[in-house]
XYZ file of C-alpha atoms in Angstrom:
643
model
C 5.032 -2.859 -32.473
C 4.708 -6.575 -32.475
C 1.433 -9.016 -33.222
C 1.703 -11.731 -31.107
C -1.002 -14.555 -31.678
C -2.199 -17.452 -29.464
C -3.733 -20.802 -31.440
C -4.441 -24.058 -30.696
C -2.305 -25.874 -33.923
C 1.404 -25.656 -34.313
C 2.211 -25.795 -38.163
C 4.072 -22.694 -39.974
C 2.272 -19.307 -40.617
C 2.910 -16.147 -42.320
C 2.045 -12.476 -41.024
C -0.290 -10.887 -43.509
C -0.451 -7.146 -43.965
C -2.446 -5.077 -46.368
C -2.301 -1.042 -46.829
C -5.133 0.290 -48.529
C -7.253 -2.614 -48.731
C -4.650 -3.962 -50.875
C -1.760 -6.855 -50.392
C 1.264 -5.205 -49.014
C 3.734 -7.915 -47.118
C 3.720 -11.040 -45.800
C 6.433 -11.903 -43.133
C 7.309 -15.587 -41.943
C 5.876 -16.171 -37.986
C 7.523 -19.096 -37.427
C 5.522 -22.310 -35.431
C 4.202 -22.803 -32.483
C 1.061 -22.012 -30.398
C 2.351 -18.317 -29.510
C 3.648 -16.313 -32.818
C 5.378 -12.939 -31.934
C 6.454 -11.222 -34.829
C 7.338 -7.593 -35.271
C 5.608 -5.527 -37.704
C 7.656 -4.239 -40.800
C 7.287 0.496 -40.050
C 4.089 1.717 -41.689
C 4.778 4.726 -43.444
C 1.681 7.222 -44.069
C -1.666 6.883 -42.539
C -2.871 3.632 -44.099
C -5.384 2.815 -43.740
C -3.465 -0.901 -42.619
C -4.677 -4.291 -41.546
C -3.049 -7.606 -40.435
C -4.009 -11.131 -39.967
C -2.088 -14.382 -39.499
C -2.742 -16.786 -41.793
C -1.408 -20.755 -42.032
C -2.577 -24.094 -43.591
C -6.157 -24.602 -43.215
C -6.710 -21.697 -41.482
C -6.148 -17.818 -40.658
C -7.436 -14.519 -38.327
C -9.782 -12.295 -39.068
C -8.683 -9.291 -40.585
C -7.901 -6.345 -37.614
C -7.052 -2.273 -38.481
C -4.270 -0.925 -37.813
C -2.686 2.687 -36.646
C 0.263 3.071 -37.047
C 2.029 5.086 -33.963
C 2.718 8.850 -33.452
C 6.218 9.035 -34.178
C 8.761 10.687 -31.937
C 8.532 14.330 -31.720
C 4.962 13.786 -32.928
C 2.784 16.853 -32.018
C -0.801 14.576 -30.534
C -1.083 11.061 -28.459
C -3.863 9.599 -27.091
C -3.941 7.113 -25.023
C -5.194 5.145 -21.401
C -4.011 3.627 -18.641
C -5.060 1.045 -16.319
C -4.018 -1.636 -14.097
C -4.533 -4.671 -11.541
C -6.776 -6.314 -14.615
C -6.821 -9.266 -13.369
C -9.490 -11.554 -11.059
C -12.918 -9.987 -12.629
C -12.822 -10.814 -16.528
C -16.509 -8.715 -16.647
C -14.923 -5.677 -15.203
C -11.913 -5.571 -17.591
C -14.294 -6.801 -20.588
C -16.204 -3.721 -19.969
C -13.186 -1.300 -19.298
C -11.517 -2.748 -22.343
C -14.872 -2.178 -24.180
C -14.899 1.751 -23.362
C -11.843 2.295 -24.183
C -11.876 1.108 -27.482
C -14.767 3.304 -28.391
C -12.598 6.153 -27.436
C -10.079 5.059 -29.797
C -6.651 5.404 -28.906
C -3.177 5.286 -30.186
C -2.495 3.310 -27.640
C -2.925 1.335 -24.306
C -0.382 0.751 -21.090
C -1.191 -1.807 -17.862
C 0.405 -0.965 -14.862
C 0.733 -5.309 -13.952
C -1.174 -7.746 -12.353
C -2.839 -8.650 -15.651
C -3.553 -12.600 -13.731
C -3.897 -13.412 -10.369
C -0.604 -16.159 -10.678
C 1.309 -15.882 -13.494
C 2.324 -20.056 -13.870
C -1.152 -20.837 -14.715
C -1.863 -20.332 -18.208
C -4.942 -20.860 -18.049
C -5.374 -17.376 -16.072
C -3.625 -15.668 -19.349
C -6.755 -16.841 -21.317
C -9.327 -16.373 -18.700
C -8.268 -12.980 -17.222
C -6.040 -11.304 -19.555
C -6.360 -12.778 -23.683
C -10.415 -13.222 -23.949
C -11.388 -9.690 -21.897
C -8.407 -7.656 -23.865
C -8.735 -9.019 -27.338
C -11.459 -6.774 -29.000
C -9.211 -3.810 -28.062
C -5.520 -5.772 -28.631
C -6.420 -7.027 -32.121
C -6.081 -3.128 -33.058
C -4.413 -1.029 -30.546
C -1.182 -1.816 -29.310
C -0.639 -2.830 -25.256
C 2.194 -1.445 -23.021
C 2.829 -3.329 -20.276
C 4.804 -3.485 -16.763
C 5.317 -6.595 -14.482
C 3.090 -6.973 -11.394
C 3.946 -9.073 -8.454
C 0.855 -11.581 -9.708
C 3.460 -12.218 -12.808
C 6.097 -13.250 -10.823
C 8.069 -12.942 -13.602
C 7.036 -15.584 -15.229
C 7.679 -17.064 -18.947
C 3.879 -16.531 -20.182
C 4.711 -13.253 -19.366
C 7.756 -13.113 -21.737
C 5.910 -14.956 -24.232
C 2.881 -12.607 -24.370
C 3.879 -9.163 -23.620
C 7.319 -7.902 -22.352
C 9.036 -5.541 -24.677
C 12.798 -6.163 -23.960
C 13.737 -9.530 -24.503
C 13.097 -12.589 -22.469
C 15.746 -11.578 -19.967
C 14.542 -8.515 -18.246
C 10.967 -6.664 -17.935
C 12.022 -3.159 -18.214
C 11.779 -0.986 -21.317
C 11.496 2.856 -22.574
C 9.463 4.026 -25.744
C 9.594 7.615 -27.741
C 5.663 7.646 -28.815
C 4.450 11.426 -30.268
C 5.656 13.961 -27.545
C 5.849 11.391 -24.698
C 8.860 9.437 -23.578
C 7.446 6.189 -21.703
C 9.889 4.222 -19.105
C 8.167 0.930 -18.022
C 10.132 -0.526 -14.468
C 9.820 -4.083 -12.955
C 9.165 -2.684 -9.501
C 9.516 -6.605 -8.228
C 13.377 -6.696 -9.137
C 16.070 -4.817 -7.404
C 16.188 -0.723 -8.129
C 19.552 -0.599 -5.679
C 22.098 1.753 -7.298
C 23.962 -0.526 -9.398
C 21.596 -2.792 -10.364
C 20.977 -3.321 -13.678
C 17.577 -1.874 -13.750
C 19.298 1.307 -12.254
C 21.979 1.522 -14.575
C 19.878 1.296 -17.422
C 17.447 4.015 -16.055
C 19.847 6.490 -15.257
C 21.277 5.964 -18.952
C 18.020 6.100 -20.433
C 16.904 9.522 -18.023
C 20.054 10.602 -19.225
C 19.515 10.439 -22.408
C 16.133 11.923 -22.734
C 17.522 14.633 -20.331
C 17.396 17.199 -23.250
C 14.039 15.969 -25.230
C 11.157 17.974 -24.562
C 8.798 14.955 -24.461
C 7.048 14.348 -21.293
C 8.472 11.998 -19.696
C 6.106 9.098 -17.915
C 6.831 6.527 -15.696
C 4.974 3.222 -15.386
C 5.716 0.488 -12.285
C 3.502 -1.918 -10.520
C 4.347 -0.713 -6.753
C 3.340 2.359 -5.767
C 5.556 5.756 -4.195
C 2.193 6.586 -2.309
C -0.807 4.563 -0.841
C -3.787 5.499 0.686
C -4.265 1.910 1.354
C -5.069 1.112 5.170
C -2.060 -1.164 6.361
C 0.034 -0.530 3.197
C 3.135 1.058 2.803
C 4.963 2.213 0.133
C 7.656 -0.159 -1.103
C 11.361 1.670 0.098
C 13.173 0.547 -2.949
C 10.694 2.794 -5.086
C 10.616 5.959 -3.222
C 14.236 5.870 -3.122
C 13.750 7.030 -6.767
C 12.518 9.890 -6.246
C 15.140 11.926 -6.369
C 16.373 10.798 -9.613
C 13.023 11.524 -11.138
C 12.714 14.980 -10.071
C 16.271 15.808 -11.106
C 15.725 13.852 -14.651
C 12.172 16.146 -15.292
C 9.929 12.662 -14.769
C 6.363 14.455 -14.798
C 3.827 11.464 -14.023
C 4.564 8.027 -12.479
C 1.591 5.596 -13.310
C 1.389 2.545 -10.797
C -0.649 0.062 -9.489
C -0.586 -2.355 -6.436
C -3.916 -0.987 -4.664
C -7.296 -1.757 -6.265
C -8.573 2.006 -6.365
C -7.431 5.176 -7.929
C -5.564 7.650 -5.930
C -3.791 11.155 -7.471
C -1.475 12.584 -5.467
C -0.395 16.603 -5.155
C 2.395 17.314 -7.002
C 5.305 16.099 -4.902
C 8.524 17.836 -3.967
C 11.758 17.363 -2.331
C 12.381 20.476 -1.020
C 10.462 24.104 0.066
C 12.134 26.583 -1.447
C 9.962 29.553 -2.541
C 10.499 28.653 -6.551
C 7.675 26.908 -7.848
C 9.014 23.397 -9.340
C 6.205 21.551 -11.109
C 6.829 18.339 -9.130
C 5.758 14.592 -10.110
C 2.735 13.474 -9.959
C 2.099 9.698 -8.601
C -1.107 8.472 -10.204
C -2.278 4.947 -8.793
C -4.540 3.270 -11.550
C -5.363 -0.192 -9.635
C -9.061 -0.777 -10.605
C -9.235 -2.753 -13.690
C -11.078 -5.834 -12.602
C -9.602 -7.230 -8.963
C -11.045 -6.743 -6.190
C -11.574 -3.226 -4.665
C -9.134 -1.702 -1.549
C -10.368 0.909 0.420
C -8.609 4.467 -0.261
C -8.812 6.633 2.459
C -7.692 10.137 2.798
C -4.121 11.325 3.153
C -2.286 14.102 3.171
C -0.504 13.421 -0.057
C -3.568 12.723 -1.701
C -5.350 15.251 -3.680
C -8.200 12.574 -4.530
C -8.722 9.056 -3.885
C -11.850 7.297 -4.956
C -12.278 3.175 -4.669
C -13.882 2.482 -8.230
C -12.921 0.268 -11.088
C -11.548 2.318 -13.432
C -9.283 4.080 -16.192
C -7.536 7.105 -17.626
C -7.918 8.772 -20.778
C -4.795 11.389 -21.371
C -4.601 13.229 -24.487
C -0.544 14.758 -24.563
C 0.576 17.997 -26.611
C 4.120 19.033 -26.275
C 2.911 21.641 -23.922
C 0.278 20.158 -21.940
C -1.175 16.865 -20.749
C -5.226 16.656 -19.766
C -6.600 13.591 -17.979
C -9.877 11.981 -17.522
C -10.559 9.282 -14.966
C -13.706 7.114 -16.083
C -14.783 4.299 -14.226
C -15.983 1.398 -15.682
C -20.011 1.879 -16.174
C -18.132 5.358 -17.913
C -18.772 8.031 -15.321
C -16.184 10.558 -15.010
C -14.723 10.877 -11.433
C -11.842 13.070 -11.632
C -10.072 15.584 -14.303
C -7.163 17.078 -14.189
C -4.552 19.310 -16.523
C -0.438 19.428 -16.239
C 1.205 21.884 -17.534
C 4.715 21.104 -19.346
C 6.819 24.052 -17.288
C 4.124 24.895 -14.305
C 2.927 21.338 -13.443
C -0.462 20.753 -11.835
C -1.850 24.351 -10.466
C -2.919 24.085 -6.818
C -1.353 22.401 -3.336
C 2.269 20.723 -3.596
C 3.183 17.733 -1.136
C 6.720 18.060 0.396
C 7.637 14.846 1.248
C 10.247 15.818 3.739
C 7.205 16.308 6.543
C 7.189 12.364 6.693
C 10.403 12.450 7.751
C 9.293 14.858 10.683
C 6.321 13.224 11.440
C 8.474 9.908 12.085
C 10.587 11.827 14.167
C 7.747 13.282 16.094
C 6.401 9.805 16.755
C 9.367 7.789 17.868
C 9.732 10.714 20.373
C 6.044 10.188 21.158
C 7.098 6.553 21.873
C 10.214 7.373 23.880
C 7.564 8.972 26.167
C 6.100 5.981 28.087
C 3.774 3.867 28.573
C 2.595 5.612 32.028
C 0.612 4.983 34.774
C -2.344 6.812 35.429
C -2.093 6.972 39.565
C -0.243 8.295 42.751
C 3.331 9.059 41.060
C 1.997 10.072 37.932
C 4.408 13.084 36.798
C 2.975 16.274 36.483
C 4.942 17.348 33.508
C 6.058 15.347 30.118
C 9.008 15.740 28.166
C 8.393 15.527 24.196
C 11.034 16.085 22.684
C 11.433 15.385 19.240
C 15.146 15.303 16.986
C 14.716 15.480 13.040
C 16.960 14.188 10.677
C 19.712 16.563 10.288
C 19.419 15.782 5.888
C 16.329 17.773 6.219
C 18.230 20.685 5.846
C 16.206 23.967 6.485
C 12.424 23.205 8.523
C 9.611 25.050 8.021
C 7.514 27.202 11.268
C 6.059 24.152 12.654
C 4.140 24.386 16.020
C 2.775 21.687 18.212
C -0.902 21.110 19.735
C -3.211 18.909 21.945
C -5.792 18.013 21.140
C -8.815 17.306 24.119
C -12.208 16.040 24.336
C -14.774 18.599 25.832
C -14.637 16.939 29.406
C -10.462 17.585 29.588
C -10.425 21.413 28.179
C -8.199 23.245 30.313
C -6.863 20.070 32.278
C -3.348 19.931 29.656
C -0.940 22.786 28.722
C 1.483 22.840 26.609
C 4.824 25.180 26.592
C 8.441 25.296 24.831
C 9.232 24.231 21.324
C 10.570 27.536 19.582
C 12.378 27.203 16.072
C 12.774 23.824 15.295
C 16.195 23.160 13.595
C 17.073 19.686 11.719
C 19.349 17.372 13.622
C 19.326 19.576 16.880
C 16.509 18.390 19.738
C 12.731 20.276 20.142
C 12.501 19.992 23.337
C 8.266 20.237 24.453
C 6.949 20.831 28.356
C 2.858 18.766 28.578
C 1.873 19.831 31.861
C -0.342 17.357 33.183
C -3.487 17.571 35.879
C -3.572 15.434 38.678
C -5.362 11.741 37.328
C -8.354 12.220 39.671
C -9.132 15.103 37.550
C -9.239 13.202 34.090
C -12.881 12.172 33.497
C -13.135 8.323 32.966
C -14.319 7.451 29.310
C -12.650 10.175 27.555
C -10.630 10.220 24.549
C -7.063 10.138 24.824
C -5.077 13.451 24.643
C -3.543 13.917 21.196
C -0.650 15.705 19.662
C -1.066 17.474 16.396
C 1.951 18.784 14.594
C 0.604 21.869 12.487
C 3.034 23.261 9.316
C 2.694 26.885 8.536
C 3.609 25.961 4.532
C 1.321 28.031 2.428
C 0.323 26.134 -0.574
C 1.871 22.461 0.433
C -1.101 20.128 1.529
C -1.038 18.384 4.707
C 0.006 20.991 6.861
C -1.841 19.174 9.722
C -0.489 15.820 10.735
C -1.731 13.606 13.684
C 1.357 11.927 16.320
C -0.953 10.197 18.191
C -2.727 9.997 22.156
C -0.310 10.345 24.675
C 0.575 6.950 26.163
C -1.403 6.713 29.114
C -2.795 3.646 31.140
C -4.933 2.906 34.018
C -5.156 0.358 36.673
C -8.123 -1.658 36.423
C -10.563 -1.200 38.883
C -11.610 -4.614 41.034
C -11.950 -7.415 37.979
C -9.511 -10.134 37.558
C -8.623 -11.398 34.945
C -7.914 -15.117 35.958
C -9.262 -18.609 36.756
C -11.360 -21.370 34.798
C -14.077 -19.211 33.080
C -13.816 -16.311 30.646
C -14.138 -12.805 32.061
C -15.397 -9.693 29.567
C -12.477 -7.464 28.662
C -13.739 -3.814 27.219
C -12.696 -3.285 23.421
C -11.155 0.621 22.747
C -10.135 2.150 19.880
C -6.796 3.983 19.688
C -8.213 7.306 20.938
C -9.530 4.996 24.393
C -13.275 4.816 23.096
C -15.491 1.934 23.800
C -16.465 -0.189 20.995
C -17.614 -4.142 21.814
C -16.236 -6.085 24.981
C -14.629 -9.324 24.387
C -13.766 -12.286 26.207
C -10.695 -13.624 28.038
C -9.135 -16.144 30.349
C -5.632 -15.554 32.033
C -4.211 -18.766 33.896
C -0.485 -20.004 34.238
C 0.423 -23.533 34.701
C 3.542 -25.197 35.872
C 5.419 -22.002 34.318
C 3.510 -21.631 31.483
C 1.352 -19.006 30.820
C -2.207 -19.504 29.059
C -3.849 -16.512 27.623
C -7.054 -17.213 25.657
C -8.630 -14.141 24.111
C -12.411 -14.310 21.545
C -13.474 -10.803 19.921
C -16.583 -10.717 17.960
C -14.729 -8.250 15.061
C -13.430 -9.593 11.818
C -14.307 -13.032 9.917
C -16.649 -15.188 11.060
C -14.238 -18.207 12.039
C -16.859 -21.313 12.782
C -14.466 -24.430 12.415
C -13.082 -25.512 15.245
C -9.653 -24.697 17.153
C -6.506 -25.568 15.179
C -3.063 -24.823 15.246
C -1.397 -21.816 13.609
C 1.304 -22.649 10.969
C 4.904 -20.342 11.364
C 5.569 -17.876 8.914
C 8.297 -15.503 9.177
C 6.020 -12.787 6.688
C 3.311 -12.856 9.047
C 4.495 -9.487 10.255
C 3.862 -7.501 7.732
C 0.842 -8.944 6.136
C -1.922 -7.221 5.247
C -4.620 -9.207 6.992
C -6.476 -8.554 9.734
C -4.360 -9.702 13.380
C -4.710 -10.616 16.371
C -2.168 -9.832 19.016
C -0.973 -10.481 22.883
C 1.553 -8.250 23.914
C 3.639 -8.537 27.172
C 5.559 -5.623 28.881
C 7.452 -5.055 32.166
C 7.384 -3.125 35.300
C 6.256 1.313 33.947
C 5.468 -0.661 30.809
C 8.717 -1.398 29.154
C 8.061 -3.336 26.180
C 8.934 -6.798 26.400
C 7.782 -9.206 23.322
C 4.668 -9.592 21.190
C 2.897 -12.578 20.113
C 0.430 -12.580 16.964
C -1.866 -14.508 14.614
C -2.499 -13.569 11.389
C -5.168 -14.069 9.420
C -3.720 -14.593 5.715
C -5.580 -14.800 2.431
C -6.119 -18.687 3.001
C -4.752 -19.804 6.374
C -3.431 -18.380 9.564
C -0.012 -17.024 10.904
C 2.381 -16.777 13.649
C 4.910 -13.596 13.243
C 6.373 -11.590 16.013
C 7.217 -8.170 17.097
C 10.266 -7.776 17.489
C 13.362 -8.778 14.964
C 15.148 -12.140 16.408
C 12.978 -13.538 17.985
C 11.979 -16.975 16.832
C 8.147 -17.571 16.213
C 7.531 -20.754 17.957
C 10.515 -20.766 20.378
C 9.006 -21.402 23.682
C 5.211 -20.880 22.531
C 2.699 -22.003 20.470
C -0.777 -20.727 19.456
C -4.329 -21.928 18.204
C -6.699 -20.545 16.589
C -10.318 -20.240 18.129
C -14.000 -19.636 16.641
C -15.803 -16.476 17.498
C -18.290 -15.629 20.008
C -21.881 -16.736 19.118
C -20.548 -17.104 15.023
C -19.349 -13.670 15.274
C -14.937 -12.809 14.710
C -12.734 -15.081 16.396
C -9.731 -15.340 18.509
C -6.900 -17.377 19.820
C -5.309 -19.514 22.642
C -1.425 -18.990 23.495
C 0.611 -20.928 25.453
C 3.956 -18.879 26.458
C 6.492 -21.050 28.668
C 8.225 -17.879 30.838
C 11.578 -19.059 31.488
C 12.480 -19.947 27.359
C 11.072 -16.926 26.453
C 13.166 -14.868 29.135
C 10.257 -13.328 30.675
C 9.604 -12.186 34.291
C 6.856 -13.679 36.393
C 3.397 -12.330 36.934
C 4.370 -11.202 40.619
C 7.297 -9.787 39.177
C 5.385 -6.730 37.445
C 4.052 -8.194 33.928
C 1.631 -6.859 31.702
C -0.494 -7.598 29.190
C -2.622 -6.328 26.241
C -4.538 -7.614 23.600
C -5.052 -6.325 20.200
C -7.532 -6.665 17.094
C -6.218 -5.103 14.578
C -7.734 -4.740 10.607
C -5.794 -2.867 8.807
C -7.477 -2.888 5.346
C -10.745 -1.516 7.726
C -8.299 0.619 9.107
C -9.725 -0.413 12.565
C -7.782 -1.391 15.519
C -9.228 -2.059 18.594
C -7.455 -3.122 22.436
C -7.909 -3.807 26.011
C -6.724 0.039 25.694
C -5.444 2.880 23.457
C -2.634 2.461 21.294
C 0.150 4.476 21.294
C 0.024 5.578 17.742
C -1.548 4.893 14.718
C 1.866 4.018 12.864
C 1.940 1.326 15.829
C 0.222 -1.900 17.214
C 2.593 -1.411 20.308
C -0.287 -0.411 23.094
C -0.043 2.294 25.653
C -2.257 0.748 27.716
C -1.553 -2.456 29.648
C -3.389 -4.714 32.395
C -1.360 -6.200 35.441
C -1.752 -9.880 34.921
C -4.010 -11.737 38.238
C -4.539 -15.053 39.232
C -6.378 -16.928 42.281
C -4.352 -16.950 45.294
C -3.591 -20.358 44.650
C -1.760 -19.574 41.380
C 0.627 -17.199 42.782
C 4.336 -18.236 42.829
């Protein structure tokens, strides 16, 4: 343990400690506004108590615990994370905890919104965490918020001022703490040093607990899980890693205990615990099927460890509890498992969903499908897996479904949809869906959605074209009406001019101005808007999108090389009557390599907010992994537009 103290003067000081009420040592802290100095070992109980002390001035007095040695038989202790933004919230999740009284504390990062402003470390992190830091020591990983910066080094890493990551023997629990914002690559020196340190602690019977900011799992709309971490995975299962604490998304979310593989020998699993509500603000948390609960709250855990058994508490912060839950050191967490192999084969089972069209609802419409799906050969051995469709009430009867058999990794699926004729398909209905159902008894999410089958229609007699805006019908991805929005289609002099307003999302009041290029756009988290060209049977052409960022908007693109900007440029529009908002492109065909209206071109447009998990179209998307739509207008102009 170290006490590290932040003052206003800079003259010499002098650690104080007393055991028993009585003097005991006094260790040189050096000068300077931060003093880190480590504490001498306290042998016994105590009781012990600290203070610094310099000319003119000292601390208080605080108490002192000295911690459960290695091997120790009892720790208590929380966890938390994402403390930063909402000093209240931590004040008061800092307050409970302190009444509980535990050996200790660890933060799974982003303890200030931006880690070069110091004055954040006082605001956000110092003042809300002192009461409890003045007597219970603070484990800490890097966040992204951090950005590895030197107030970080200065205040709370425990490895030097060179490198965030660190391990810790504490009672019967071995800690690892990761920088999740560095490279975990094998041969990195994170890696190295992890698989030496796993290594090491391969034969202790301490439970072993990972802490990182970036999460294996999220149940955050528009999120995914960062590839470098789950590439881990692996190694912790082999190396007996029980419980990975994280952070990232504002909410709490437990997962099932998660295996590699499906053999009928129980392996306890690890357990990915996502502790993100300590102060900023909340994420949504919806359902999955790794998930075993997910609750958006502000939050912490109490765990109490034994050499044989660990028992959580989640309490959020006014200190209801919202979920329990007890490991066992050789059975794990009783209940469902998660193998994460079926992601694998639901990927598969989507890009062969894509491979499938776009197609045309009309006179040469096939009458039968081919779905055929080919899974990673690595998988080794698949489980009885069947395929269904899924059909509003209106369309029971009109699909039918045949083939499939075994399915064996790395060899093809192959799937027969018979289709009705398209008169026969009622207008308005939800899109057909395919469900891929796993007969795995005990392993949760044995029912995973692919997605509609990518059908389109020809609109009926409205054009889409001219000087004044025409209504264009909002859908969800299943082809369900929600709001209709507003567009104008027009080409000049080889340019075409696509101006699209929805009332969903932000208000956006200010008037039209240009979007600024960024190549992250892409993968942002905000809400987007998108226009999305495709060729003759819809064959996907290129994409062009605005994004909404935290304080300004986007331009990204769809497709990797090509060159946001090149050939088009965008603006950014208010809403309809105050209400969402929308956007203006201007596409010149010939630098962008794309064919002429006449030729066959389509369009869509898209709305899409992920953290709402809503996405809305001039039609159903193809999938929910997707923006790419399945259903596409012709684009019209007046007679005297036509080249």
């Amino acid at each position: 343990m170290e006490a590290v103290l932040v003052r206003k003067t800079n003259g010499p000081a002098v650690l104080q400690v007393r055991r028993a009420g009585r003097g005991w040592k006094e260790i040189p802290a050096g000068s300077g506004k931060v003093l880190r100095v480590p504490l001498p070992a306290l042998p016994g109980k105590g009781p012990y108590s600290y203070r610094f002390a310099w000319k003119g001035g000292a601390t208080k007095w605080h108490s002192l615990r000295p911690l459960p040695g290695p091997g120790a038989g009892k720790l208590s202790f929380a966890a938390y994370g994402d403390s930063r933004s909402n000093p209240k919230v931590h004040e008061a999740l800092a307050a409970l905890m302190k009444a509980r009284r535990p050996d200790l504390v660890v933060n799974t990062g982003d303890l200030v919104g931006r880690g070069s402003i110091w004055d954040q470390w006082e605001r956000s992190y110092l003042r809300p965490l002192g009461p409890l830091a003045g007597s219970v020591p603070i484990f800490t990983v890097m966040g992204n918020h951090e950005r590895e910066s030197p107030s970080y080094f200065a205040l709370c890493t425990r490895s030097g001022k060179k490198r965030a990551w660190w391990s810790a023997d504490v009672g019967p629990v071995h800690f690892i703490g990761l920088d999740s914002n560095v490279s975990l690559e094998p041969g990195s020196p994170q890696r190295k040093w992890l698989e030496a340190d796993l290594a090491r602690a391969a034969e202790s019977p301490a439970w072993k607990i990972l802490l990182l900011h970036h999460p294996f799992f999220t149940a955050c709309p528009g999120r995914e899980p960062a590839a470098k971490v789950r590439a881990l995975l692996p190694l912790l299962e082999a190396r007996g890693v029980s419980l990975v604490l994280e952070g990232h998304d504002h909410h709490y979310m437990r997962t099932y205990p998660v295996v590699l593989g499906i053999s009928g020998k129980r392996t306890p699993g690890v357990v990915c615990v996502t502790t993100g509500g300590g102060g900023a603000s909340l994420y949504p948390a919806r359902p999955a099927p790794f998930a075993a609960k997910t609750v958006k709250v502000w939050h912490y855990l109490w765990i109490e460890a034994d050499p044989g058994r660990l028992s959580a508490k989640v309490i959020d912060w006014k200190g209801k509890e919202i979920d329990s839950w007890v490991m066992d050191r050789k059975k794990g967490i009783s209940g469902l498992r998660y193998w994460v192999g079926s992601e694998k084969v639901v990927r598969a089972g989507r890009a062969a969903l894509d491979r499938v069209g776009p197609l045309l609802l009309g006179p040469g419409f096939p009458r039968v499908l081919r779905f055929v799906p080919l899974f990673p050969g690595t998988l080794g051995s698949l489980p009885e897996m069947a395929l269904s469709l899924r059909t509003g009430r209106e369309q029971r009867g009109l699909w039918a479904l045949s083939g499939g058999g075994r399915a064996v990794a790395g060899k093809p699926w192959p799937w027969k949809i018979l289709c009705p004729p398209p008169g026969r398909i009622p207008a308005g209905c939800p899109w057909p869906r395919l469900v891929l159902d796993f007969h795995l008894a005990g392993f949760a999410g044995n029912e995973r959605l692919l997605g509609p089958l990518p059908l389109w229609r020809r609109p009926g007699p409205r054009r889409a074209g001219g000087r004044g805006l025409a209504p264009v019908p909002l859908v969800d991805r299943w082809g369900r009406a929600l709001s209709p929005g507003m567009l104008q289609v027009s080409r000049r002099e080889g340019t075409l001019l696509v101006r699209f307003q929805s009332v969903f999302g932000e208000r956006k009041r200010s008037k039209p101005r240009s979007a600024r290029l960024s190549q992250g756009a892409r993968r942002s988290l905000a809400e987007r808007l998108a226009l999305h060209l495709c060729g003759p049977g819809g064959k996907r052409l290129q994409s062009f999108q605005v994004t909404r960022g935290y304080r300004r908007f986007h331009t990204g693109w769809e497709k990797k090389g090509l060159s946001p900007g090149k050939g088009w440029k965008v603006q950014v529009l208010p809403g309809l009557k105050g209400r969402g908002w929308g956007a203006r492109w201007e596409i010149s065909l010939r630098e962008r390599g794309l064919p002429s209206p006449a030729a066959g071109l389509l369009f869509q447009v898209s709305h899409l907010l992920p953290f709402q998990d809503f996405f809305a179209s001039s039609g159903p998307l193809k999938s929910d992994h997707s923006p790419w739509p399945a259903s596409m207008e012709p684009l019209s102009f007046p007679k005297a537009q036509q080249p």
